[in-house]
Coordinates of C-alpha atoms and ligand atoms in Angstrom, one line a residue:
M1 CA -25.0 -9.6 -37.9
S2 CA -23.5 -8.3 -41.2
K3 CA -19.4 -9.1 -41.0
G4 CA -19.3 -5.2 -41.7
T5 CA -20.8 -4.4 -38.2
L6 CA -18.9 -7.2 -36.7
N7 CA -15.6 -5.8 -37.9
R8 CA -16.8 -2.2 -36.8
K9 CA -17.2 -3.1 -33.5
Y10 CA -14.3 -5.2 -33.4
F11 CA -12.0 -2.3 -34.5
T12 CA -13.8 0.4 -31.5
R13 CA -13.1 -2.3 -29.3
K14 CA -9.7 -2.0 -29.8
N15 CA -9.1 1.4 -29.9
K16 CA -10.8 1.9 -26.7
M17 CA -8.6 -0.8 -25.1
F18 CA -5.5 1.4 -25.7
S19 CA -6.7 4.6 -24.3
W20 CA -4.5 4.0 -21.4
L21 CA -1.9 4.0 -23.2
S22 CA -2.6 7.8 -24.0
N23 CA -4.1 8.5 -20.7
D24 CA -1.6 11.5 -20.1
D25 CA -2.0 11.3 -16.4
T26 CA -1.2 7.9 -15.3
K27 CA 1.6 7.9 -17.7
K28 CA 3.3 11.2 -16.6
K29 CA 2.9 9.6 -12.6
N30 CA 4.7 6.3 -13.9
A31 CA 7.1 8.2 -16.4
E32 CA 7.9 10.7 -12.7
V33 CA 8.8 8.0 -10.2
F34 CA 10.9 6.2 -12.9
E35 CA 12.7 9.5 -13.6
N36 CA 13.0 10.2 -9.8
V37 CA 14.8 7.0 -9.2
A38 CA 16.5 6.5 -11.9
C39 CA 18.4 10.2 -11.6
G40 CA 19.3 9.1 -8.1
L41 CA 20.6 5.8 -8.7
R42 CA 22.9 7.7 -11.3
S43 CA 24.5 10.1 -8.9
I44 CA 24.7 7.4 -6.1
Y45 CA 26.3 4.9 -8.7
K46 CA 28.7 7.6 -9.6
N47 CA 29.8 9.2 -6.4
K48 CA 30.1 6.3 -4.3
L49 CA 30.1 2.7 -5.8
L50 CA 32.3 3.7 -9.4
P51 CA 35.2 4.6 -7.1
L52 CA 35.3 1.2 -5.7
E53 CA 34.5 -0.9 -8.8
S54 CA 37.5 1.3 -10.5
A55 CA 40.3 0.6 -7.8
Y56 CA 39.6 -3.1 -8.4
H57 CA 39.2 -3.8 -11.9
F58 CA 35.3 -4.7 -11.6
H59 CA 34.9 -3.6 -15.0
D60 CA 37.9 -6.0 -16.8
F61 CA 36.0 -9.0 -14.3
H62 CA 32.5 -8.5 -14.1
S63 CA 30.4 -5.9 -16.4
P64 CA 31.3 -2.5 -18.1
A65 CA 30.8 0.4 -16.1
L66 CA 27.2 2.0 -16.4
D67 CA 26.4 4.6 -18.4
D68 CA 24.1 7.7 -18.1
P69 CA 21.7 5.4 -21.0
D70 CA 22.0 2.7 -18.6
F71 CA 20.0 4.4 -16.2
E72 CA 17.9 6.2 -18.1
A73 CA 16.7 4.0 -20.8
K74 CA 13.0 3.2 -20.9
P75 CA 11.6 -0.2 -19.6
M76 CA 11.9 -2.4 -22.9
I77 CA 9.7 -5.1 -23.9
M78 CA 11.4 -7.7 -26.1
L79 CA 9.5 -10.4 -28.8
V80 CA 10.9 -13.5 -29.3
G81 CA 9.4 -16.3 -31.6
Q82 CA 9.9 -18.3 -34.2
Y83 CA 9.1 -16.5 -37.7
S84 CA 5.3 -15.4 -39.0
T85 CA 4.3 -16.0 -35.1
G86 CA 3.0 -12.5 -35.3
K87 CA 6.0 -10.5 -33.3
T88 CA 6.3 -7.6 -36.1
T89 CA 2.2 -7.6 -36.2
F90 CA 2.2 -7.2 -32.1
I91 CA 4.2 -4.5 -32.1
R92 CA 2.0 -2.7 -34.8
Y93 CA -1.0 -3.7 -33.0
L94 CA 0.4 -1.8 -29.5
L95 CA 1.1 1.3 -31.6
E96 CA -1.8 1.1 -34.1
R97 CA 0.5 2.4 -36.7
D98 CA 3.4 1.5 -38.8
F99 CA 6.7 2.0 -37.8
P100 CA 10.2 2.6 -40.4
G101 CA 11.1 -0.5 -41.4
I102 CA 8.3 -2.8 -40.7
R103 CA 7.6 -5.6 -43.0
I104 CA 4.7 -8.0 -42.2
G105 CA 4.3 -11.2 -44.3
P106 CA 3.6 -14.7 -44.0
E107 CA 7.2 -15.6 -44.8
P108 CA 10.3 -14.9 -42.8
T109 CA 10.3 -11.1 -43.0
T110 CA 12.2 -9.6 -40.2
D111 CA 15.9 -10.0 -40.7
S112 CA 17.3 -7.6 -38.1
F113 CA 16.9 -6.7 -34.2
I114 CA 14.7 -3.6 -34.2
A115 CA 14.6 -1.2 -31.2
V116 CA 11.5 0.6 -31.7
M117 CA 11.8 4.0 -29.7
H118 CA 10.3 7.1 -29.3
S119 CA 11.4 10.4 -30.6
D120 CA 9.5 13.5 -32.4
K121 CA 10.3 12.6 -35.9
D122 CA 10.3 9.4 -37.4
G123 CA 13.4 7.9 -38.9
I124 CA 16.1 5.0 -38.4
I125 CA 19.4 4.8 -37.4
P126 CA 21.2 1.8 -38.7
G127 CA 23.4 -0.2 -36.3
N128 CA 27.2 1.2 -36.5
A129 CA 26.1 4.9 -35.8
L130 CA 23.5 3.7 -32.7
V131 CA 26.5 1.7 -31.0
V132 CA 28.7 5.1 -31.2
D133 CA 25.4 7.0 -29.7
P134 CA 26.5 8.0 -26.3
K135 CA 23.0 8.8 -25.7
K136 CA 21.5 5.3 -26.3
Q137 CA 22.3 2.1 -24.4
F138 CA 23.4 -0.1 -27.1
R139 CA 27.1 0.8 -27.0
P140 CA 28.2 -2.5 -25.7
L141 CA 26.6 -4.3 -28.7
S142 CA 29.4 -3.4 -30.9
K143 CA 31.4 -6.6 -29.5
F144 CA 29.4 -8.9 -31.9
G145 CA 30.6 -7.4 -34.7
N146 CA 29.4 -5.9 -38.2
A147 CA 28.1 -8.9 -39.2
F148 CA 25.4 -8.2 -36.3
L149 CA 25.6 -4.3 -36.4
N150 CA 24.3 -4.6 -40.3
R151 CA 21.6 -6.4 -38.7
F152 CA 20.7 -4.1 -35.8
Q153 CA 18.6 -0.9 -36.1
C154 CA 16.9 1.5 -34.3
S155 CA 13.2 2.9 -35.7
L156 CA 12.1 6.0 -34.0
V157 CA 8.4 6.9 -33.9
N158 CA 6.6 9.5 -32.8
S159 CA 3.9 7.6 -30.6
Q160 CA 2.8 8.3 -27.4
V161 CA 3.1 4.2 -26.5
L162 CA 6.7 4.6 -26.8
K163 CA 7.2 7.1 -24.5
G164 CA 6.6 5.1 -21.6
I165 CA 8.2 2.0 -23.0
S166 CA 10.5 0.7 -25.8
I167 CA 10.3 -2.4 -28.0
V168 CA 12.5 -4.6 -29.2
D169 CA 11.5 -6.8 -32.4
T170 CA 13.8 -9.8 -33.3
P171 CA 14.1 -11.8 -36.7
G172 CA 12.0 -14.9 -36.6
I173 CA 13.7 -18.0 -35.5
L174 CA 13.8 -20.6 -38.3
S175 CA 14.3 -24.0 -38.3
G176 CA 16.9 -26.3 -39.4
E177 CA 19.3 -23.7 -39.0
K178 CA 22.2 -23.2 -37.2
Q179 CA 21.3 -19.7 -35.7
R180 CA 24.9 -18.7 -35.0
V181 CA 26.7 -19.9 -38.5
D182 CA 23.5 -19.0 -41.3
R183 CA 23.6 -15.9 -39.7
G184 CA 27.0 -14.8 -39.0
Y185 CA 27.1 -13.5 -35.7
D186 CA 26.0 -15.0 -32.1
F187 CA 22.2 -14.8 -32.5
T188 CA 21.7 -16.4 -28.7
G189 CA 24.4 -14.2 -27.5
V190 CA 22.4 -10.9 -28.3
L191 CA 19.2 -12.5 -27.2
E192 CA 21.0 -12.7 -24.2
W193 CA 22.2 -9.7 -24.2
F194 CA 19.0 -7.9 -24.7
A195 CA 17.5 -10.5 -22.0
E196 CA 19.7 -9.2 -19.3
R197 CA 18.2 -5.6 -19.9
V198 CA 14.8 -5.5 -20.8
D199 CA 11.7 -5.6 -18.6
R200 CA 9.9 -8.4 -20.1
I201 CA 10.8 -10.7 -22.8
I202 CA 7.5 -12.0 -24.6
L203 CA 7.5 -15.5 -26.5
L204 CA 5.1 -15.8 -29.2
F205 CA 3.6 -19.0 -30.3
D206 CA 1.6 -19.7 -33.1
A207 CA -1.8 -21.5 -32.5
H208 CA -2.3 -22.1 -36.1
K209 CA 0.9 -23.7 -36.7
L210 CA 1.9 -25.2 -33.0
D211 CA 5.7 -25.9 -33.3
I212 CA 8.6 -25.8 -31.2
S213 CA 11.9 -26.3 -33.2
D214 CA 14.8 -27.4 -31.8
E215 CA 16.3 -24.0 -33.0
F216 CA 13.6 -22.4 -30.7
K217 CA 14.2 -24.4 -27.6
R218 CA 18.0 -23.8 -27.6
S219 CA 16.9 -19.8 -27.5
I220 CA 14.5 -20.1 -24.8
E221 CA 17.2 -21.6 -23.2
A222 CA 19.4 -18.9 -23.4
L223 CA 16.8 -16.6 -21.9
K224 CA 16.6 -19.2 -18.7
G225 CA 17.7 -17.2 -15.5
H226 CA 14.9 -14.7 -16.5
D227 CA 12.0 -16.9 -15.8
D228 CA 10.3 -13.8 -14.3
K229 CA 10.4 -11.7 -17.0
I230 CA 8.9 -14.0 -19.5
R231 CA 5.3 -13.7 -20.6
I232 CA 3.9 -16.2 -23.2
I233 CA 1.1 -15.3 -26.1
L234 CA -0.4 -18.5 -27.9
N235 CA -1.2 -15.8 -30.7
K236 CA -3.6 -15.9 -33.7
A237 CA -6.1 -17.9 -32.1
D238 CA -8.9 -16.8 -34.0
M239 CA -7.5 -19.2 -36.6
V240 CA -8.6 -21.9 -35.0
D241 CA -12.1 -23.0 -33.8
H242 CA -12.7 -23.8 -29.9
Q243 CA -11.8 -27.4 -29.9
Q244 CA -8.9 -27.3 -31.7
L245 CA -7.7 -24.4 -29.8
M246 CA -8.1 -26.3 -26.7
R247 CA -5.8 -29.0 -28.0
V248 CA -3.3 -26.5 -29.2
Y249 CA -3.5 -24.9 -25.8
G250 CA -2.6 -28.3 -24.3
A251 CA 0.0 -29.2 -26.5
L252 CA 1.7 -26.1 -25.7
M253 CA 1.8 -26.3 -22.0
W254 CA 3.0 -30.0 -22.5
S255 CA 5.9 -28.6 -24.5
L256 CA 6.6 -25.7 -22.6
G257 CA 7.0 -27.7 -19.6
K258 CA 9.7 -29.5 -20.8
V259 CA 11.6 -26.6 -22.3
L260 CA 11.0 -24.1 -19.3
Q261 CA 11.7 -26.6 -16.3
T262 CA 10.1 -24.2 -14.0
P263 CA 8.0 -25.6 -11.1
E264 CA 5.3 -23.4 -11.5
V265 CA 2.8 -23.2 -14.9
A266 CA 3.7 -20.9 -17.1
R267 CA 1.1 -18.2 -17.6
V268 CA -0.2 -18.2 -21.2
Y269 CA -2.1 -14.9 -22.5
I270 CA -4.1 -16.7 -25.5
G271 CA -5.3 -13.8 -28.1
S272 CA -5.2 -12.7 -31.4
F273 CA -2.9 -9.4 -31.8
W274 CA -4.2 -7.8 -35.2
D275 CA -6.4 -5.3 -36.2
Q276 CA -8.4 -7.4 -38.7
P277 CA -11.5 -9.3 -38.4
L278 CA -11.5 -12.5 -36.3
R279 CA -11.8 -15.4 -38.2
Y280 CA -13.4 -17.6 -35.4
D281 CA -14.9 -15.3 -33.0
S282 CA -16.4 -17.8 -30.7
N283 CA -14.0 -17.2 -28.3
R284 CA -13.7 -13.4 -28.5
K285 CA -14.8 -13.2 -24.7
L286 CA -12.0 -15.1 -24.1
F287 CA -9.3 -13.3 -26.1
E288 CA -10.5 -9.5 -24.4
A289 CA -10.4 -10.8 -21.0
E290 CA -6.6 -12.0 -22.1
E291 CA -5.8 -9.3 -23.6
Q292 CA -6.8 -7.0 -20.5
D293 CA -4.6 -9.0 -18.3
L294 CA -1.4 -8.8 -20.7
F295 CA -2.1 -5.0 -21.1
K296 CA -2.1 -4.7 -17.1
D297 CA 0.7 -6.2 -17.0
L298 CA 2.3 -4.2 -19.7
E299 CA 1.3 -1.0 -17.9
Q300 CA 2.7 -1.6 -14.7
L301 CA 6.4 -1.8 -16.4
P302 CA 7.7 2.1 -15.8
R303 CA 7.1 1.8 -12.0
N304 CA 8.5 -1.9 -11.9
A305 CA 11.3 -0.8 -14.0
A306 CA 12.4 1.8 -11.6
L307 CA 12.4 -1.3 -8.8
R308 CA 14.4 -3.7 -10.8
K309 CA 17.3 -1.2 -11.8
L310 CA 17.4 -0.5 -8.0
N311 CA 17.4 -4.0 -7.2
D312 CA 20.1 -4.3 -10.0
L313 CA 22.4 -1.9 -8.5
I314 CA 22.2 -3.2 -5.4
K315 CA 23.2 -6.9 -6.2
R316 CA 26.1 -4.9 -8.2
A317 CA 27.1 -3.5 -5.2
R318 CA 27.6 -6.4 -2.9
L319 CA 29.8 -8.1 -5.6
A320 CA 31.6 -5.3 -6.0
K321 CA 32.8 -5.5 -2.0
V322 CA 33.2 -9.5 -2.7
H323 CA 35.4 -8.5 -5.3
A324 CA 37.3 -5.9 -3.4
Y325 CA 38.0 -8.5 -0.8
I326 CA 39.0 -11.1 -3.8
I327 CA 41.6 -8.5 -5.2
S328 CA 42.6 -7.0 -1.8
S329 CA 43.6 -10.3 -0.6
L330 CA 45.6 -11.4 -3.6
R331 CA 47.6 -8.4 -3.3
K332 CA 48.3 -9.1 0.2
D333 CA 49.5 -12.5 -0.6
M334 CA 52.0 -11.7 -3.6
P335 CA 55.7 -11.6 -2.8
S336 CA 57.9 -8.2 -3.3
V337 CA 60.7 -9.5 -5.1
F338 CA 60.7 -13.3 -6.0
G339 CA 58.7 -15.7 -7.3
K340 CA 56.0 -13.5 -8.3
E341 CA 54.6 -15.9 -11.4
S342 CA 54.7 -19.3 -9.6
K343 CA 53.0 -17.4 -6.9
K344 CA 50.3 -15.8 -8.8
K345 CA 49.5 -19.4 -10.2
E346 CA 49.6 -21.2 -6.7
L347 CA 46.8 -18.4 -5.2
I348 CA 44.7 -18.9 -8.6
K349 CA 44.7 -22.5 -8.0
N350 CA 44.0 -22.5 -4.4
L351 CA 41.3 -19.6 -4.9
D352 CA 38.7 -21.7 -3.3
Q353 CA 40.5 -21.4 0.2
I354 CA 40.6 -17.9 -0.1
Y355 CA 37.0 -17.8 -0.6
L356 CA 36.4 -19.7 2.3
Q357 CA 38.8 -17.5 4.2
L358 CA 37.0 -14.5 3.1
Q359 CA 33.7 -15.9 3.8
R360 CA 34.5 -16.3 7.4
E361 CA 36.4 -13.4 8.1
H362 CA 33.6 -11.0 6.8
Q363 CA 30.6 -13.0 7.1
I364 CA 29.5 -13.1 3.4
S365 CA 27.3 -15.9 2.5
P366 CA 28.8 -18.3 -0.5
G367 CA 25.8 -17.1 -2.9
D368 CA 27.4 -13.6 -3.1
F369 CA 30.8 -14.6 -4.8
P370 CA 31.6 -14.7 -8.7
D371 CA 31.8 -18.2 -10.3
I372 CA 34.7 -19.5 -9.4
K373 CA 36.0 -20.9 -13.0
K374 CA 35.1 -17.6 -14.7
M375 CA 37.1 -15.8 -11.9
Q376 CA 40.2 -17.9 -12.1
Q377 CA 40.4 -17.7 -16.2
E378 CA 40.4 -13.7 -15.9
L379 CA 42.9 -13.5 -13.2
M380 CA 45.5 -15.3 -15.4
N381 CA 45.4 -12.0 -17.6
H382 CA 46.2 -9.9 -14.9
D383 CA 49.3 -8.6 -13.2
F384 CA 48.6 -9.4 -9.1
T385 CA 51.6 -6.5 -8.5
K386 CA 49.0 -4.0 -10.1
F387 CA 46.3 -4.8 -7.8
A388 CA 45.1 -2.5 -5.0
A389 CA 45.6 -2.8 -1.1
L390 CA 42.5 -3.2 0.7
K391 CA 40.8 0.9 1.0
P392 CA 38.2 0.6 4.2
R393 CA 37.3 4.2 3.4
L394 CA 35.8 3.0 -0.4
L395 CA 34.0 0.0 1.2
E396 CA 32.6 2.3 3.8
V397 CA 31.0 4.3 1.3
V398 CA 29.3 1.6 -0.5
D399 CA 28.3 0.3 3.2
A400 CA 26.4 3.9 3.7
M401 CA 25.3 3.6 0.3
L402 CA 23.5 0.3 0.6
A403 CA 22.0 1.1 4.5
N404 CA 20.8 4.8 3.6
D405 CA 20.7 6.3 0.2
I406 CA 19.1 3.1 -1.2
A407 CA 16.7 3.4 1.3
K408 CA 15.9 6.5 0.8
L409 CA 15.5 5.8 -3.1
M410 CA 13.1 2.9 -2.0
E411 CA 11.1 4.4 -0.3
Q412 CA 10.3 7.1 -3.1
I413 CA 8.5 3.9 -4.7
P414 CA 6.4 2.7 -2.9
L415 CA 4.9 6.3 -1.9
E416 CA 4.5 6.7 -5.5
D417 CA 2.8 3.3 -5.5
T418 CA 0.3 4.2 -3.4
Q419 CA -0.3 7.5 -4.7
N420 CA -0.6 5.4 -8.1
N421 CA -3.3 3.4 -6.4
V422 CA -5.3 6.0 -5.7
Q423 CA -5.1 7.8 -9.0
Q424 CA -5.8 3.8 -10.5
T425 CA -9.0 3.7 -8.5
T426 CA -10.2 6.8 -10.1
I427 CA -8.9 6.2 -13.3
V428 CA -8.7 3.0 -14.0
K429 CA -12.2 2.8 -15.1
G430 CA -11.3 5.1 -17.7
G431 CA -7.6 4.4 -18.2
V432 CA -6.9 0.6 -17.8
F433 CA -10.2 -0.7 -17.6
S434 CA -11.4 1.7 -20.5
G435 CA -12.1 -1.5 -21.8
V436 CA -13.8 -3.2 -19.3
Q437 CA -15.9 0.1 -18.0
D438 CA -15.9 2.0 -20.7
T439 CA -19.3 3.8 -20.9
S440 CA -18.7 6.0 -24.3
T441 CA -19.3 3.1 -26.6
P442 CA -21.2 0.1 -26.8
F443 CA -18.1 -2.0 -26.8
G444 CA -16.5 -1.8 -23.6
F445 CA -15.8 -5.3 -21.9
N446 CA -18.7 -6.7 -20.6
R447 CA -20.8 -3.9 -21.7
F448 CA -24.7 -4.3 -22.5
E449 CA -23.8 -7.9 -21.2
G450 CA -25.3 -9.8 -18.0
I451 CA -26.7 -7.5 -15.6
E452 CA -26.0 -4.2 -17.9
A453 CA -28.0 -6.0 -20.6
G454 CA -30.9 -4.1 -21.4
R455 CA -29.6 -0.7 -20.1
G456 CA -31.0 2.3 -22.2
E457 CA -33.7 0.6 -23.7
T458 CA -37.1 1.8 -23.3
D459 CA -38.7 -1.6 -22.3
W460 CA -37.7 -3.9 -19.6
I461 CA -35.7 -6.3 -20.6
V462 CA -37.1 -8.7 -18.2
A463 CA -40.3 -8.5 -20.0
K464 CA -39.4 -10.8 -23.0
E465 CA -38.9 -14.0 -20.9
K466 CA -41.6 -13.1 -18.1
V467 CA -44.1 -15.0 -20.0
K468 CA -41.9 -18.3 -19.4
Y469 CA -41.7 -17.0 -15.7
D470 CA -45.1 -16.5 -15.4
E471 CA -46.0 -20.0 -16.1
I472 CA -43.8 -20.9 -13.1
F473 CA -45.0 -18.3 -11.0
E474 CA -48.9 -19.3 -11.8
R475 CA -47.9 -22.4 -10.4
L476 CA -46.1 -21.1 -7.0
Q477 CA -48.2 -18.4 -6.0
G478 CA -50.7 -18.0 -3.2
S479 CA -53.9 -16.5 -2.9
D480 CA -52.9 -13.2 -2.7
G481 CA -51.0 -13.3 -5.9
R482 CA -47.4 -12.8 -4.4
V483 CA -45.1 -15.9 -3.7
A484 CA -43.7 -16.6 -0.4
G485 CA -40.5 -17.4 0.6
S486 CA -40.3 -20.9 1.3
A487 CA -42.2 -21.7 -2.5
A488 CA -39.6 -19.1 -3.9
K489 CA -36.7 -20.8 -2.3
A490 CA -37.7 -24.5 -3.5
E491 CA -38.0 -23.1 -7.2
M492 CA -34.5 -20.9 -6.6
V493 CA -32.1 -23.9 -5.7
K494 CA -32.6 -25.6 -8.6
S495 CA -30.3 -23.5 -10.2
K496 CA -28.0 -24.9 -8.1
L497 CA -26.5 -21.6 -7.2
P498 CA -25.0 -21.6 -3.4
N499 CA -27.4 -19.9 -0.7
T500 CA -24.9 -17.0 -0.6
V501 CA -25.6 -16.0 -4.3
L502 CA -29.4 -17.2 -4.1
A503 CA -30.1 -14.4 -0.9
K504 CA -28.3 -11.8 -3.1
V505 CA -30.8 -12.4 -5.8
W506 CA -33.6 -12.4 -3.2
K507 CA -32.6 -9.2 -1.9
L508 CA -31.9 -7.5 -5.3
A509 CA -35.6 -8.7 -6.6
D510 CA -37.6 -8.1 -3.6
V511 CA -37.6 -4.8 -4.4
D512 CA -40.5 -3.7 -2.3
K513 CA -38.9 -5.3 0.7
D514 CA -42.2 -7.3 1.8
G515 CA -41.0 -10.1 2.2
M516 CA -42.3 -11.7 -0.9
L517 CA -42.2 -11.8 -4.7
D518 CA -44.7 -10.4 -7.0
S519 CA -44.9 -12.0 -11.0
E520 CA -42.4 -9.0 -11.6
E521 CA -40.1 -9.6 -8.6
F522 CA -40.3 -13.1 -9.3
A523 CA -39.4 -12.7 -12.9
L524 CA -36.5 -10.4 -12.2
A525 CA -35.2 -13.1 -9.7
M526 CA -35.3 -15.7 -12.3
H527 CA -33.4 -13.0 -14.7
L528 CA -30.7 -12.6 -12.0
I529 CA -30.1 -15.9 -11.7
N530 CA -29.7 -16.7 -15.6
V531 CA -27.5 -13.9 -15.5
K532 CA -25.2 -15.5 -12.5
L533 CA -25.4 -18.8 -14.5
D534 CA -24.3 -17.3 -17.5
G535 CA -21.0 -16.3 -15.6
H536 CA -21.6 -12.9 -14.9
D537 CA -21.6 -11.1 -11.1
L538 CA -24.2 -9.4 -9.6
P539 CA -24.1 -5.8 -8.1
E540 CA -24.8 -4.7 -4.7
E541 CA -27.9 -2.5 -6.0
L542 CA -30.1 -3.2 -8.8
P543 CA -29.4 -0.6 -11.4
V544 CA -32.5 1.2 -12.6
H545 CA -32.9 -0.3 -15.9
L546 CA -33.5 -4.1 -13.9
I547 CA -36.3 -2.3 -11.6
P548 CA -39.6 -3.8 -12.6
P549 CA -41.3 -0.4 -14.4
T550 CA -44.1 -0.2 -11.9
K551 CA -41.8 0.1 -9.3
R552 CA -39.6 3.0 -10.4
P553 CA -39.2 6.2 -8.7
F554 CA -40.9 8.2 -11.4
A555 CA -42.6 5.1 -12.5
G556 CA -45.8 7.1 -14.6
G557 CA -44.6 7.5 -17.5
D558 CA -43.3 3.8 -17.9
D559 CA -46.3 2.2 -17.7
E560 CA -47.3 0.2 -20.6
Ligands
GTP1 N1 -4.9 -14.9 -38.0 C1 -4.3 -13.9 -37.6 N2 -3.0 -13.5 -38.3 C2 -1.9 -12.7 -37.8 C3 -2.0 -12.1 -36.6 N3 -0.9 -11.3 -36.4 C4 -0.2 -11.5 -37.7 N4 -0.8 -12.6 -38.1 C5 -0.3 -13.0 -39.8 O1 0.6 -13.8 -39.6 C6 1.8 -13.4 -40.6 C7 3.4 -13.3 -40.0 O2 3.2 -11.7 -39.2 P1 4.5 -11.0 -38.7 O3 3.9 -10.0 -37.8 O4 5.0 -10.7 -40.0 O5 5.4 -12.1 -38.1 P2 6.6 -12.0 -37.6 O6 6.5 -13.1 -36.2 O7 7.1 -10.5 -37.1 O8 7.7 -13.0 -38.4 P3 9.3 -12.7 -38.9 O9 9.8 -11.1 -38.5 O10 9.0 -13.4 -40.1 O11 9.7 -13.3 -37.7 C8 1.4 -11.9 -41.3 O12 1.2 -12.5 -42.5 C9 0.3 -11.6 -40.2 O13 -0.9 -10.6 -41.4 C10 -3.2 -12.9 -35.4 O14 -3.5 -12.4 -34.2 N5 -4.2 -13.3 -36.2
MG2 MG1 8.4 -10.0 -37.9

């Protein structure tokens, strides 16, 4: 096969692979669930939780009040990695086009945090303008200062993919540099801010140049606590051959084990996420399978994002309740006239006692309480006499919210979920699975391979190897020109396949169901065994192109 054909094949395959992204139905469905839930969450937050938060200065202590964009923001993916690991190329691969401000190259290229988002018109919004835009969720980022804002931008792209997700490109981590000092802003702080808000963090490693610098390790540490969001890609795997890839993969797992320190083994997707010819294409099959897995995961994001937002709000409501108990209890213990300052100091010092007492009184688990040191620090800056007393009414509203409203929204998600599943059984074939079961081009995943080999050809594919199988057949056949079950079994078990599989082969190959195999059926049985040994699955029914020509329903014309 010439290199040109190979490239063309690769491109066609890739285009099909992404048809899920343009699959309007699934997309719309996912987007709807997300919107419904987001809208519901926003209204219960504003009406039920926010009053409690405001009454007890929750925003000073824990996190700022949530704004509309916080609820409406699309699920986000953030790419993190050392420089030149292919982060920007990955985005280009997803979008299948350039975005404004894109820079790709072997040297450190991306120097800014770039939020790639959807808009009908392409364009760039610089950081300073971005953090004052009430429609975007980036306002809190202004706290990282001007040095950061000059290195922050939003690239607007009219791309179907971005209607479902937003993507954050980050500057590559440089080795031997203090990211904070040399960059002039708190790099890991920004990473942490995004990590908290995005739905997926994709860590990229370069198979061709695997090294995990201390700087990168520190950044990964900043992502701790979000392990569930992390996915790992061993990128540029096309640059190395089979043996090198095995070694690199092993080395990566070993290093990751040290950095991530989770009891589970991390899932690493091996692949090459760009639209250029694969340098070594010996692992092509593997890349395709890995890519399928990764994209299935990403495709689920809009639905999972709704769940995650719901989850976050529940967590927030529980914290707000505990916070209200703490603040009101501090208020209660303050003297009305003298000794306010000394009493405040005493209360802060004995905060652990107050925690204990509240745990007992309201039966709250210790894990629901905020970090004691942080709380003590923040309390110093507050005037306790300005704190509000306990307002049971506000708490009741939040309890009711947790019991009823949240449950109602929760119900919506699984409901939509099953509807999606129903859809997926019909669509996934054309949608996510387009690569797998794509039938419109020869480049669908596994197409024309295994059991599919020979489909659409005029010649019976088994005939190609039949001479070889005939030799064995000659040896085994009885006087009637057929092979009996016992003789066939003795030959077939040589494949070392388990009996359940061989039974299936037998059932498929004995086309006329006479309990014997003639020479064509025998050849077919051997062909099916090879298909299975090559790592492909056997179907429930024999596809028409594998039926021996003489046994096809309208066999007449096919006889040669
Ligand atoms: N062989 C191969 N090369 C790739 C692949 N992806 C990217 N590259 C090349 O790797 C180089 C770096 O790609 P970028 O996308 O700029 O990498 P980056 O991670 O965004 O780099 P910084 O922005 O500098 O952090 C470019 O020369 C790409 O052409 C891949 O899958 N295979
Ligand atoms: Mg880049």
